[in-house]
Short mmCIF file of C-alpha atoms in Angstrom, two decimals:
data_model
loop_
_atom_site.label_atom_id
_atom_site.label_comp_id
_atom_site.label_asym_id
_atom_site.label_seq_id
_atom_site.Cartn_x
_atom_site.Cartn_y
_atom_site.Cartn_z
CA MET A 1 72.11 91.80 168.71
CA ALA A 2 73.32 93.01 165.30
CA LEU A 3 74.73 96.32 165.25
CA ASN A 4 74.16 99.00 161.93
CA ILE A 5 77.44 100.98 161.73
CA MET A 6 77.56 104.13 159.58
CA ILE A 7 80.80 105.13 157.69
CA VAL A 8 80.73 108.95 156.37
CA ASP A 9 83.82 109.76 153.94
CA ASP A 10 84.31 111.10 150.55
CA SER A 11 86.83 108.50 149.60
CA PRO A 12 85.46 104.93 148.86
CA VAL A 13 88.51 103.12 149.62
CA MET A 14 88.94 104.57 153.01
CA ARG A 15 85.23 103.68 153.85
CA ALA A 16 86.14 100.19 152.72
CA PHE A 17 89.44 100.45 155.08
CA ILE A 18 87.44 101.41 158.12
CA ARG A 19 84.78 98.80 157.28
CA LYS A 20 87.54 96.11 157.38
CA VAL A 21 88.89 97.67 160.77
CA VAL A 22 85.01 97.34 162.20
CA GLY A 23 85.29 93.74 161.04
CA LEU A 24 88.28 93.12 163.34
CA THR A 25 86.47 93.70 166.43
CA GLY A 26 84.47 90.47 165.84
CA LEU A 27 80.97 92.63 166.54
CA ASP A 28 78.11 91.04 164.89
CA VAL A 29 77.54 94.15 162.35
CA GLY A 30 73.73 93.75 160.65
CA GLU A 31 74.39 96.28 158.04
CA TYR A 32 76.99 99.01 156.94
CA CYS A 33 75.59 101.92 155.86
CA GLU A 34 78.15 104.20 153.66
CA ALA A 35 77.95 108.00 152.98
CA CYS A 36 80.10 110.40 150.90
CA ASP A 37 79.41 113.29 153.31
CA GLY A 38 77.25 115.03 155.80
CA GLU A 39 74.42 115.79 153.54
CA ASP A 40 74.51 112.25 152.15
CA ALA A 41 74.37 110.71 156.06
CA LEU A 42 72.13 112.70 157.35
CA LYS A 43 69.83 111.84 154.52
CA SER A 44 70.60 107.89 155.14
CA LEU A 45 69.81 108.83 158.96
CA GLY A 46 66.32 109.45 158.03
CA GLU A 47 65.61 106.35 156.74
CA ARG A 48 67.16 103.92 158.83
CA TRP A 49 68.84 103.53 162.59
CA VAL A 50 72.29 103.07 163.20
CA ASP A 51 74.08 102.39 166.21
CA LEU A 52 77.51 103.99 165.53
CA VAL A 53 79.03 106.40 162.98
CA LEU A 54 82.35 106.81 162.14
CA THR A 55 83.19 110.14 160.08
CA ASP A 56 85.62 112.18 158.39
CA ILE A 57 86.05 116.06 158.55
CA ASN A 58 87.28 117.26 155.37
CA MET A 59 84.45 116.40 153.18
CA PRO A 60 82.53 118.05 150.17
CA ASN A 61 78.74 119.74 150.40
CA MET A 62 78.55 119.11 154.29
CA ASN A 63 81.73 118.52 156.23
CA GLY A 64 82.33 116.07 159.56
CA GLU A 65 81.69 119.25 161.55
CA GLU A 66 78.46 120.52 160.25
CA PHE A 67 76.88 116.94 160.03
CA VAL A 68 78.15 116.27 163.96
CA ARG A 69 76.64 119.34 164.83
CA ARG A 70 73.36 118.60 162.97
CA MET A 71 73.37 115.12 164.59
CA GLU A 72 73.68 116.89 168.08
CA SER A 73 70.88 119.44 167.56
CA ASP A 74 68.49 116.54 166.84
CA ASP A 75 66.61 114.92 169.73
CA LEU A 76 66.94 111.31 168.12
CA LEU A 77 70.17 111.48 166.09
CA ARG A 78 71.93 112.98 169.22
CA SER A 79 72.05 109.59 171.16
CA ILE A 80 73.70 107.85 168.04
CA PRO A 81 77.50 107.82 169.26
CA VAL A 82 79.78 109.44 166.85
CA ILE A 83 84.00 108.71 166.19
CA VAL A 84 85.78 111.22 164.23
CA VAL A 85 88.03 109.78 161.68
CA SER A 86 90.27 112.43 160.46
CA THR A 87 93.83 113.50 159.28
CA ASP A 88 93.30 116.75 161.27
CA SER A 89 94.73 116.37 164.40
CA SER A 90 95.27 119.60 165.47
CA HIS A 91 94.55 120.14 169.05
CA SER A 92 91.75 123.06 168.40
CA ARG A 93 89.86 120.54 165.88
CA VAL A 94 89.91 117.47 168.43
CA GLN A 95 88.69 119.78 171.06
CA GLN A 96 85.81 121.15 168.88
CA MET A 97 84.54 117.86 167.52
CA MET A 98 84.58 116.44 171.36
CA ALA A 99 82.60 119.56 172.44
CA LEU A 100 80.11 119.19 169.48
CA GLY A 101 79.75 115.86 170.61
CA ALA A 102 81.86 113.48 169.26
CA LYS A 103 82.62 110.48 171.78
CA GLY A 104 85.81 109.41 170.10
CA TYR A 105 88.49 110.59 167.74
CA VAL A 106 90.99 108.87 165.71
CA SER A 107 93.79 110.83 163.67
CA LYS A 108 94.90 109.25 160.16
CA PRO A 109 97.27 107.55 159.68
CA PHE A 110 96.21 104.86 162.14
CA LEU A 111 97.02 101.36 163.04
CA PRO A 112 94.10 99.47 162.38
CA GLU A 113 94.23 98.11 165.84
CA ALA A 114 93.80 101.80 167.22
CA LEU A 115 90.63 102.30 165.61
CA ARG A 116 89.57 98.84 166.68
CA ASP A 117 90.18 99.72 170.55
CA GLU A 118 88.71 103.21 169.80
CA VAL A 119 85.26 101.55 168.32
CA GLU A 120 85.34 98.85 171.26
CA ARG A 121 85.52 101.66 174.00
CA VAL A 122 83.17 104.06 172.54
CA LEU A 123 80.46 100.81 172.36
CA GLY A 124 81.16 100.15 175.88
CA GLY A 125 83.27 97.00 175.31
CA GLY A 126 86.74 98.06 175.59
CA THR A 127 89.33 98.55 178.41
CA MET B 1 105.21 67.09 176.93
CA ARG B 2 105.81 66.17 173.62
CA GLN B 3 107.86 68.89 171.54
CA LEU B 4 107.00 69.58 167.79
CA VAL B 5 110.08 71.53 166.65
CA VAL B 6 109.48 73.89 163.64
CA GLY B 7 112.42 74.85 161.46
CA VAL B 8 113.25 77.72 159.64
CA GLY B 9 110.82 78.10 156.76
CA ASP B 10 108.68 75.66 158.16
CA GLY B 11 104.97 75.32 160.12
CA GLY B 12 103.10 72.92 161.81
CA VAL B 13 99.56 72.65 163.33
CA SER B 14 98.32 70.29 165.86
CA ARG B 15 95.26 69.42 168.25
CA ASP B 16 97.23 67.31 170.46
CA PRO B 17 97.01 68.76 173.99
CA ASP B 18 100.38 66.84 174.94
CA VAL B 19 102.09 68.98 172.16
CA LEU B 20 104.34 71.96 172.86
CA ILE B 21 104.88 73.65 169.74
CA VAL B 22 108.86 75.09 169.47
CA THR B 23 110.82 77.25 167.31
CA TYR B 24 114.67 78.35 167.77
CA ALA B 25 116.62 81.41 166.84
CA LEU B 26 113.96 83.81 165.38
CA GLY B 27 116.31 86.72 164.49
CA SER B 28 115.36 88.75 161.40
CA CYS B 29 112.68 85.89 160.96
CA VAL B 30 109.31 86.22 162.44
CA ALA B 31 107.07 83.24 164.21
CA VAL B 32 103.13 83.61 163.87
CA MET B 33 101.05 81.26 166.11
CA LEU B 34 97.52 80.86 165.81
CA HIS B 35 95.42 79.51 168.63
CA ASP B 36 91.64 78.75 168.78
CA PRO B 37 90.50 78.12 172.39
CA VAL B 38 87.39 76.71 172.04
CA ALA B 39 88.65 73.93 169.12
CA ARG B 40 92.22 73.59 170.88
CA VAL B 41 94.02 74.04 167.77
CA SER B 42 97.35 75.63 167.48
CA GLY B 43 99.83 76.12 164.82
CA LEU B 44 102.93 78.01 164.06
CA VAL B 45 105.06 79.51 161.23
CA HIS B 46 108.45 80.37 161.06
CA TYR B 47 108.89 82.41 158.01
CA MET B 48 112.21 84.05 156.74
CA LEU B 49 111.44 86.35 153.84
CA PRO B 50 108.34 88.93 153.47
CA GLU B 51 107.07 88.25 149.93
CA SER B 52 106.86 85.11 147.89
CA SER B 53 107.19 87.12 144.74
CA MET B 54 111.10 87.32 145.69
CA SER B 55 111.49 83.84 143.83
CA SER B 56 108.59 81.87 142.36
CA ASP B 57 110.55 78.71 142.43
CA LYS B 58 111.24 78.73 146.22
CA SER B 59 107.58 79.87 146.95
CA ASN B 60 106.24 76.97 145.07
CA GLY B 61 108.32 74.35 147.00
CA ARG B 62 108.33 76.05 150.27
CA PRO B 63 105.60 78.13 150.95
CA TRP B 64 106.16 78.31 154.60
CA MET B 65 109.44 80.24 153.93
CA PHE B 66 107.42 83.67 153.18
CA ALA B 67 105.25 85.76 155.10
CA ASP B 68 102.25 85.98 152.49
CA THR B 69 102.17 82.30 151.67
CA GLY B 70 103.56 81.14 154.82
CA ILE B 71 100.71 82.74 157.01
CA SER B 72 98.28 81.79 154.44
CA CYS B 73 99.38 78.13 154.57
CA LEU B 74 99.03 78.45 158.81
CA LEU B 75 95.59 79.87 158.42
CA ARG B 76 94.11 77.30 156.19
CA ALA B 77 95.77 74.26 158.09
CA THR B 78 94.65 75.59 161.12
CA LEU B 79 90.95 75.99 160.16
CA ASP B 80 91.49 72.84 158.53
CA HIS B 81 92.05 71.09 161.99
CA GLY B 82 88.65 72.39 162.90
CA ALA B 83 89.44 76.04 164.08
CA ASP B 84 87.08 78.96 163.63
CA LYS B 85 88.86 82.19 162.26
CA ARG B 86 86.48 84.56 164.48
CA ARG B 87 88.19 82.74 167.86
CA LEU B 88 91.94 82.73 166.88
CA VAL B 89 94.12 84.27 168.98
CA VAL B 90 97.35 85.60 167.07
CA PHE B 91 100.77 86.04 168.57
CA ALA B 92 103.75 87.03 166.41
CA ALA B 93 107.39 87.27 167.74
CA GLY B 94 110.72 87.88 165.78
CA GLY B 95 111.84 90.42 163.06
CA ALA B 96 115.12 91.68 164.87
CA GLN B 97 117.64 93.53 163.13
CA VAL B 98 120.55 91.53 163.39
CA MET B 99 124.06 91.55 162.11
CA ASN B 100 124.33 95.39 162.06
CA ASP B 101 122.05 95.78 159.28
CA ASN B 102 121.35 99.08 158.82
CA SER B 103 120.87 99.01 155.07
CA MET B 104 117.74 100.09 153.38
CA PHE B 105 116.73 96.39 152.95
CA ASN B 106 116.83 95.34 156.53
CA ILE B 107 115.06 92.09 156.48
CA GLY B 108 113.76 92.08 159.92
CA LYS B 109 111.88 95.25 159.44
CA ARG B 110 110.32 94.17 156.12
CA ASN B 111 109.45 90.82 157.72
CA CYS B 112 107.63 92.79 160.39
CA LEU B 113 105.80 94.77 157.90
CA ALA B 114 105.05 91.83 155.76
CA LEU B 115 103.42 90.57 159.14
CA ARG B 116 100.86 93.24 159.43
CA LYS B 117 100.12 93.28 155.78
CA ALA B 118 99.42 89.68 155.56
CA LEU B 119 97.42 89.78 158.96
CA TRP B 120 95.47 92.62 157.68
CA LYS B 121 94.76 90.78 154.28
CA PHE B 122 93.33 87.57 156.11
CA GLY B 123 91.52 90.24 158.34
CA LEU B 124 93.41 89.17 161.49
CA VAL B 125 95.26 91.24 163.68
CA ALA B 126 98.00 90.34 166.23
CA HIS B 127 97.02 89.79 170.18
CA ALA B 128 100.33 89.63 171.27
CA GLU B 129 103.28 90.89 169.47
CA GLU B 130 107.25 90.85 170.51
CA THR B 131 109.19 92.14 167.29
CA GLY B 132 111.87 94.57 166.60
CA GLY B 133 114.82 95.07 168.57
CA THR B 134 118.32 93.41 168.16
CA GLU B 135 117.96 90.22 170.04
CA ALA B 136 117.21 86.60 168.87
CA ARG B 137 114.09 84.97 170.41
CA THR B 138 112.80 81.28 170.62
CA VAL B 139 108.89 80.43 171.35
CA ARG B 140 107.22 77.82 172.76
CA MET B 141 103.50 77.55 172.44
CA GLU B 142 101.25 74.85 174.59
CA VAL B 143 98.82 73.44 171.58
CA GLY B 144 96.03 72.72 174.20
CA THR B 145 96.16 76.29 176.17
CA GLY B 146 97.54 78.22 173.60
CA ARG B 147 100.06 79.64 176.29
CA VAL B 148 103.00 80.99 174.50
CA TRP B 149 106.56 81.37 175.93
CA LEU B 150 109.24 83.89 174.56
CA GLN B 151 112.90 83.65 175.52
CA THR B 152 116.03 85.69 174.66
CA PRO B 153 119.50 84.41 174.92
CA GLY B 154 120.45 84.58 178.57
CA GLY B 155 117.01 85.45 179.77
CA GLU B 156 114.19 83.72 181.39
CA PRO B 157 111.27 82.33 179.55
CA LYS B 158 108.53 85.13 179.44
CA GLU B 159 104.80 84.33 179.06
CA MET B 160 103.27 86.48 176.19
CA ASN B 161 99.95 87.86 177.12
CA ALA B 162 97.40 87.92 174.51
CA ARG B 163 95.19 91.42 174.60
CA LEU B 164 91.79 89.83 173.53
CA SER B 165 89.03 92.06 171.81
CA ALA B 166 85.70 92.64 173.76
CA VAL B 167 83.75 89.95 171.75
CA GLN B 168 86.82 87.11 172.20
CA ARG B 169 86.61 88.10 176.23
CA ARG B 170 82.95 87.24 176.40
CA PRO B 171 82.08 83.76 177.81
CA GLU B 172 81.22 81.28 175.09
CA MET C 1 111.16 126.88 159.29
CA THR C 2 114.25 126.16 157.48
CA GLU C 3 114.40 123.99 154.34
CA LEU C 4 115.92 121.23 156.47
CA ASN C 5 113.28 121.12 158.81
CA PHE C 6 110.79 120.90 155.97
CA ASP C 7 112.59 117.83 154.20
CA GLN C 8 113.01 116.16 157.66
CA LEU C 9 108.94 116.43 158.46
CA LEU C 10 108.27 114.98 154.83
CA SER C 11 110.52 112.32 155.19
CA GLY C 12 108.98 111.67 158.60
CA THR C 13 105.54 111.83 157.53
CA VAL C 14 106.06 109.61 154.79
CA ASP C 15 107.61 107.05 156.98
CA SER C 16 104.88 107.13 159.32
CA VAL C 17 102.04 106.99 156.38
CA LEU C 18 103.29 104.18 154.53
CA GLU C 19 104.14 101.94 157.71
CA THR C 20 100.97 102.50 159.52
CA MET C 21 98.51 102.23 156.99
CA PHE C 22 100.10 100.72 153.69
CA PHE C 23 102.31 98.32 155.47
CA SER C 24 105.26 99.34 153.41
CA ALA C 25 108.25 101.43 153.88
CA ALA C 26 110.61 104.15 151.75
CA TRP C 27 113.95 102.27 151.52
CA GLY C 28 115.98 105.51 150.78
CA PRO C 29 116.14 108.43 148.32
CA GLY C 30 115.05 107.60 144.65
CA GLU C 31 115.12 109.39 141.35
CA PRO C 32 112.08 110.72 140.30
CA GLU C 33 109.70 109.56 137.75
CA THR C 34 110.66 111.22 134.01
CA GLY C 35 107.43 109.32 132.24
CA GLY C 36 106.05 106.38 131.58
CA ALA C 37 103.00 104.67 133.42
CA VAL C 38 102.66 107.50 136.56
CA LEU C 39 99.86 108.14 138.79
CA ALA C 40 99.95 111.95 140.19
CA SER C 41 97.39 113.30 142.62
CA ARG C 42 97.37 117.02 143.87
CA LEU C 43 95.25 118.67 146.57
CA ALA C 44 95.04 122.22 148.33
CA PHE C 45 95.16 122.80 151.64
CA HIS C 46 93.81 125.65 153.71
CA GLY C 47 94.35 127.42 157.24
CA ARG C 48 98.05 128.61 158.29
CA PRO C 49 99.67 127.91 156.16
CA CYS C 50 98.12 127.38 152.91
CA GLY C 51 99.47 125.73 150.01
CA THR C 52 99.07 122.83 147.84
CA PHE C 53 100.63 119.11 148.02
CA ALA C 54 101.31 116.62 145.78
CA VAL C 55 102.34 112.88 145.03
CA CYS C 56 103.66 111.01 142.07
CA LEU C 57 104.40 107.40 141.90
CA SER C 58 104.86 104.81 139.00
CA GLU C 59 101.81 102.71 138.26
CA PRO C 60 103.46 99.23 139.48
CA ALA C 61 104.28 101.13 143.09
CA ALA C 62 100.53 102.40 143.28
CA ARG C 63 99.21 99.11 142.48
CA LEU C 64 101.70 97.26 145.23
CA LEU C 65 100.39 100.22 147.94
CA ALA C 66 96.68 100.03 146.91
CA ALA C 67 96.89 95.94 147.43
CA ALA C 68 98.51 96.46 150.80
CA PHE C 69 96.01 99.14 151.93
CA LEU C 70 92.65 97.37 150.57
CA GLY C 71 93.89 93.96 151.46
CA GLU C 72 93.30 92.49 148.29
CA ASP C 73 95.58 90.67 145.65
CA VAL C 74 97.07 93.22 143.02
CA GLU C 75 95.29 91.32 140.48
CA ALA C 76 91.75 91.99 141.83
CA LEU C 77 92.13 95.73 141.75
CA THR C 78 90.59 98.10 139.59
CA ASP C 79 92.13 101.20 137.85
CA SER C 80 89.57 102.95 139.70
CA GLN C 81 90.70 101.80 143.23
CA ILE C 82 94.27 102.25 142.40
CA GLY C 83 93.49 105.89 141.60
CA GLN C 84 91.23 106.48 144.75
CA VAL C 85 94.30 105.13 146.88
CA VAL C 86 96.87 106.86 145.40
CA CYS C 87 94.16 109.99 146.41
CA GLU C 88 93.95 108.91 149.63
CA LEU C 89 97.78 108.58 149.89
CA ALA C 90 98.03 112.36 149.19
CA ASN C 91 95.21 113.34 151.50
CA MET C 92 96.88 111.53 154.44
CA LEU C 93 100.82 112.53 153.64
CA CYS C 94 99.19 116.14 153.25
CA GLY C 95 97.10 116.29 156.69
CA SER C 96 99.51 114.53 158.76
CA LEU C 97 102.37 117.22 157.42
CA VAL C 98 99.93 119.98 157.88
CA SER C 99 99.30 118.86 160.96
CA LYS C 100 102.77 118.87 162.26
CA LEU C 101 103.60 122.12 160.42
CA GLU C 102 100.77 123.68 163.00
CA SER C 103 99.61 121.65 165.55
CA GLU C 104 97.54 124.04 167.14
CA GLU C 105 95.42 125.16 164.68
CA SER C 106 92.76 123.40 162.50
CA PHE C 107 92.89 123.37 158.65
CA ASP C 108 91.00 122.26 155.77
CA LEU C 109 91.89 119.83 153.08
CA ALA C 110 90.45 120.33 149.37
CA PRO C 111 89.56 116.78 147.84
CA PRO C 112 92.37 115.35 146.23
CA GLU C 113 92.32 114.85 142.42
CA LEU C 114 94.22 112.66 139.98
CA VAL C 115 95.74 114.93 137.73
CA PRO C 116 98.27 114.00 134.72
CA PHE C 117 101.67 113.67 135.35
CA GLY C 118 103.62 116.77 135.45
CA SER C 119 100.62 119.05 136.14
CA GLU C 120 100.58 117.90 139.80
CA THR C 121 103.38 120.53 140.67
CA THR C 122 101.57 123.36 138.83
CA THR C 123 100.47 125.93 141.16
CA GLY C 124 99.07 129.47 140.83
CA PHE C 125 102.16 130.37 143.60
CA GLY C 126 104.94 131.18 141.27
CA ALA C 127 107.45 130.18 143.80
CA PRO C 128 109.68 127.15 144.30
CA PRO C 129 108.36 123.99 146.29
CA ALA C 130 109.02 124.36 150.01
CA ALA C 131 110.26 120.74 149.89
CA ARG C 132 110.01 117.83 147.28
CA GLN C 133 111.44 114.71 147.77
CA SER C 134 111.75 111.29 146.08
CA PHE C 135 111.56 107.94 147.83
CA GLU C 136 112.47 104.67 146.60
CA ILE C 137 109.61 102.34 147.68
CA GLU C 138 108.54 98.78 146.07
CA GLY C 139 107.62 98.84 142.62
CA GLY C 140 109.07 102.45 142.05
CA VAL C 141 109.39 105.97 143.36
CA LEU C 142 107.25 108.03 145.16
CA THR C 143 107.67 111.66 144.86
CA VAL C 144 105.92 114.18 147.37
CA THR C 145 106.05 117.91 146.61
CA LEU C 146 104.69 120.82 149.27
CA HIS C 147 103.84 124.32 147.97
CA LEU C 148 103.45 126.86 150.48
CA GLU C 149 101.36 130.13 149.90
CA ALA C 150 103.77 133.30 150.46
CA VAL C 151 102.51 134.98 153.86
CA ALA C 152 101.71 138.70 153.13
#
């Protein structure tokens, strides 16, 4: 069954990079949905179902922390797995995002295969 | 098994299950190997230099000599032989730092970077990789099975184990 | 931290970011650009410490990095994409560096912006940069500058 993937990052080129990495997994992707910040992402999530969200933290309007918090507080959205992809690799931030409900965390810069492996792990196919 | 020897700056693809593709003396050079386990197609390129822009004359005459044009040629030839890009298993070996090359233009390291750049451009990632270090390497690839063995001077052949993605591990 | 540590952190960060996501490398010290076709990006960071971070690189180098990052041919790139990649480079270098300066506490990065060459190192801090280095890369030179806000 095809999966719908949402990529949330204020950088269009970073969204393109992540999209290409997801392509490396060989997953059958039905639709890529892109958003430039948490607010944009929540609006899109109100209009379509996605199977995985990959989100940055530092974004204007609504940052990744608030976005994940809002997803977790929604009965429907909390079941969607979230992977954080961020330059912030501080211990406190990683712990904070995982406590808020994120299922995975990849720090920038990352090898494409590292994000690919995390996507596979979170979706249940990885080792 | 019949041997198909790929020389420096060259490449080769086959569907013959009785063929063993071999390339020798990978120092700073890099060998990239592709295998489609369903179509049973295998190919290898042994490139010497990272970028074809380094010499437009040579790239026209010898595209296999460079990472960018060589990997492109290998991919195209493999697909022309019936492979499906989504099924490809990718191996890479070589890119050693040889002859005390500590210069900022370390060709081995540049070849390794060029490998990753080209694979990324073509939407591929290496499933098994033995690169860097200081030793020269020889690789052998069974066309029919896609099994690859790597050997260093004075060492025993060691099989390279491909770490497949979850999708590739699913039975056809 | 001593000036030497900042420089080492900076060059280590540049090596890591260029190799990991741009499939490129710094080939040694370079001479900073003095004019011509140059792209510059700057962003502010807030946490412990606070400051600004800037990158500046020659346009041919920016094109090559953008092509590598996006996995595209250089000829296929738009000016907008190249500018966005330069901003993302600044973002990643800054984030990676600040994470090393303070690995326990989180920080916030403002969105990076393209700025006119020469203004990327203008800050309100009045102090000289904590670190500035230029690196020779394929196509030209990359210069990175770190300013830290003085702690009261």
